[in-house]
Tab-separated table of C-alpha atoms in Angstrom:
chain	number	residue	atom	x	y	z
A	1	MET	CA	8.875	13.802	11.030
A	2	ILE	CA	7.439	14.836	7.637
A	3	GLU	CA	4.105	15.800	7.488
A	4	ARG	CA	2.192	15.189	4.456
A	5	HIS	CA	-0.095	17.853	2.839
A	6	PRO	CA	-3.754	17.082	3.938
A	7	SER	CA	-5.071	17.341	0.467
A	8	ILE	CA	-2.774	14.492	-0.944
A	9	GLU	CA	-3.619	11.034	-0.220
A	10	PRO	CA	-0.929	8.403	0.224
A	11	VAL	CA	-1.211	6.238	-3.019
A	12	HIS	CA	-2.119	2.483	-2.867
A	13	PRO	CA	0.923	0.262	-3.540
A	14	GLY	CA	-0.928	-1.083	-6.626
A	15	GLU	CA	-1.007	2.296	-8.197
A	16	VAL	CA	2.841	2.418	-7.836
A	17	LEU	CA	3.232	-0.938	-9.300
A	18	ARG	CA	0.833	-0.151	-12.142
A	19	GLU	CA	2.172	3.527	-13.037
A	20	ASP	CA	5.816	3.356	-12.239
A	21	ILE	CA	7.313	-0.280	-11.520
A	22	LEU	CA	5.661	-2.440	-14.222
A	23	PRO	CA	5.950	0.111	-17.177
A	24	ALA	CA	9.611	0.268	-16.566
A	25	LEU	CA	10.053	-3.642	-16.690
A	26	SER	CA	10.544	-5.831	-19.806
A	27	MET	CA	8.244	-8.301	-18.242
A	28	SER	CA	4.553	-9.257	-18.934
A	29	LYS	CA	2.203	-9.083	-15.856
A	30	THR	CA	2.012	-12.906	-16.354
A	31	ALA	CA	5.832	-13.138	-15.835
A	32	VAL	CA	5.692	-10.834	-12.905
A	33	ALA	CA	3.175	-12.900	-11.307
A	34	ASP	CA	4.874	-16.193	-12.150
A	35	ALA	CA	8.273	-14.572	-10.710
A	36	LEU	CA	6.429	-13.606	-7.532
A	37	GLY	CA	4.775	-17.037	-7.118
A	38	ILE	CA	1.304	-15.686	-7.041
A	39	SER	CA	-1.694	-15.912	-9.467
A	40	ARG	CA	-2.322	-13.426	-12.074
A	41	GLN	CA	-5.592	-12.616	-10.444
A	42	THR	CA	-3.785	-11.683	-7.173
A	43	LEU	CA	-1.490	-9.323	-9.110
A	44	TYR	CA	-4.323	-7.849	-10.982
A	45	ASP	CA	-6.501	-7.208	-7.665
A	46	ILE	CA	-3.452	-5.493	-6.411
A	47	LEU	CA	-2.949	-3.289	-9.371
A	48	ASN	CA	-6.538	-2.425	-9.436
A	49	GLU	CA	-6.364	-1.554	-5.527
A	50	LYS	CA	-8.805	-4.283	-4.742
A	51	GLN	CA	-6.323	-6.011	-2.469
A	52	PRO	CA	-3.811	-4.559	0.140
A	53	VAL	CA	-0.135	-5.477	0.121
A	54	THR	CA	0.450	-7.928	3.020
A	55	ALA	CA	3.611	-8.316	4.796
A	56	GLU	CA	4.177	-11.521	2.848
A	57	MET	CA	3.572	-9.765	-0.543
A	58	ALA	CA	5.610	-6.704	0.627
A	59	VAL	CA	8.731	-9.322	1.094
A	60	ARG	CA	8.009	-10.755	-2.366
A	61	PHE	CA	7.883	-7.186	-4.179
A	62	GLY	CA	10.907	-6.116	-2.191
A	63	LYS	CA	12.965	-9.096	-3.410
A	64	LEU	CA	11.784	-8.937	-7.061
A	65	PHE	CA	11.943	-5.099	-7.682
A	66	GLY	CA	15.202	-4.758	-5.177
A	67	ASN	CA	13.745	-2.168	-2.954
A	68	GLY	CA	12.967	-4.254	0.173
A	69	GLY	CA	9.785	-5.130	1.853
A	70	ARG	CA	9.483	-2.065	4.153
A	71	PHE	CA	9.105	0.128	1.009
A	72	TRP	CA	5.988	-1.716	0.082
A	73	ILE	CA	4.579	-2.526	3.595
A	74	ASN	CA	5.049	1.346	4.397
A	75	LEU	CA	3.198	2.374	1.424
A	76	GLN	CA	0.342	0.049	2.304
A	77	ARG	CA	0.401	1.305	5.978
A	78	SER	CA	0.191	4.925	4.960
A	79	HIS	CA	-2.470	4.338	2.602
A	80	ASP	CA	-4.476	2.314	5.216
A	81	LEU	CA	-3.970	5.075	7.688
A	82	ALA	CA	-5.224	7.749	5.680
A	83	VAL	CA	-8.316	6.004	4.749
A	84	ALA	CA	-9.039	5.115	8.307
A	85	GLU	CA	-8.458	8.756	9.218
A	86	ARG	CA	-10.919	9.920	6.661
A	87	THR	CA	-13.700	7.198	7.272
A	88	VAL	CA	-13.595	6.318	10.955
A	89	ASP	CA	-15.872	8.328	13.182
A	90	VAL	CA	-13.869	9.320	16.341
A	91	SER	CA	-16.204	12.157	17.326
A	92	GLU	CA	-17.584	10.341	20.338
A	93	ILE	CA	-14.061	9.267	21.606
A	94	ARG	CA	-12.599	11.563	24.357
A	95	THR	CA	-8.841	12.104	24.621
A	96	VAL	CA	-7.452	10.822	28.058
A	97	GLU	CA	-5.148	13.061	29.811
A	98	ALA	CA	-2.088	11.473	31.601
A	99	ARG	CA	-1.765	12.208	35.178
A	100	ALA	CA	1.635	13.473	36.629
A	101	GLY	CA	3.209	11.129	39.109
């Protein structure tokens, strides 16, 4: 398993779309939203990191961009986990030790 550097946050999938995918396409954002079968507002919310990439959206992105839904859902999962690890207070939770046999 590859460990990420603790000072580098996993990116939101919207950032990948905004910075890497869309600039490489010869399609407008409106055309991308139409091709995905979603509203422009939904696309803009994802691009602005206001909305997560759901499993359904991951499948749509994966089909349109040819890289599969797992790529997109894994980006979102990694981002969500990093945010939770940073924000959820677990200081009062004790680790349970497993008992042998």
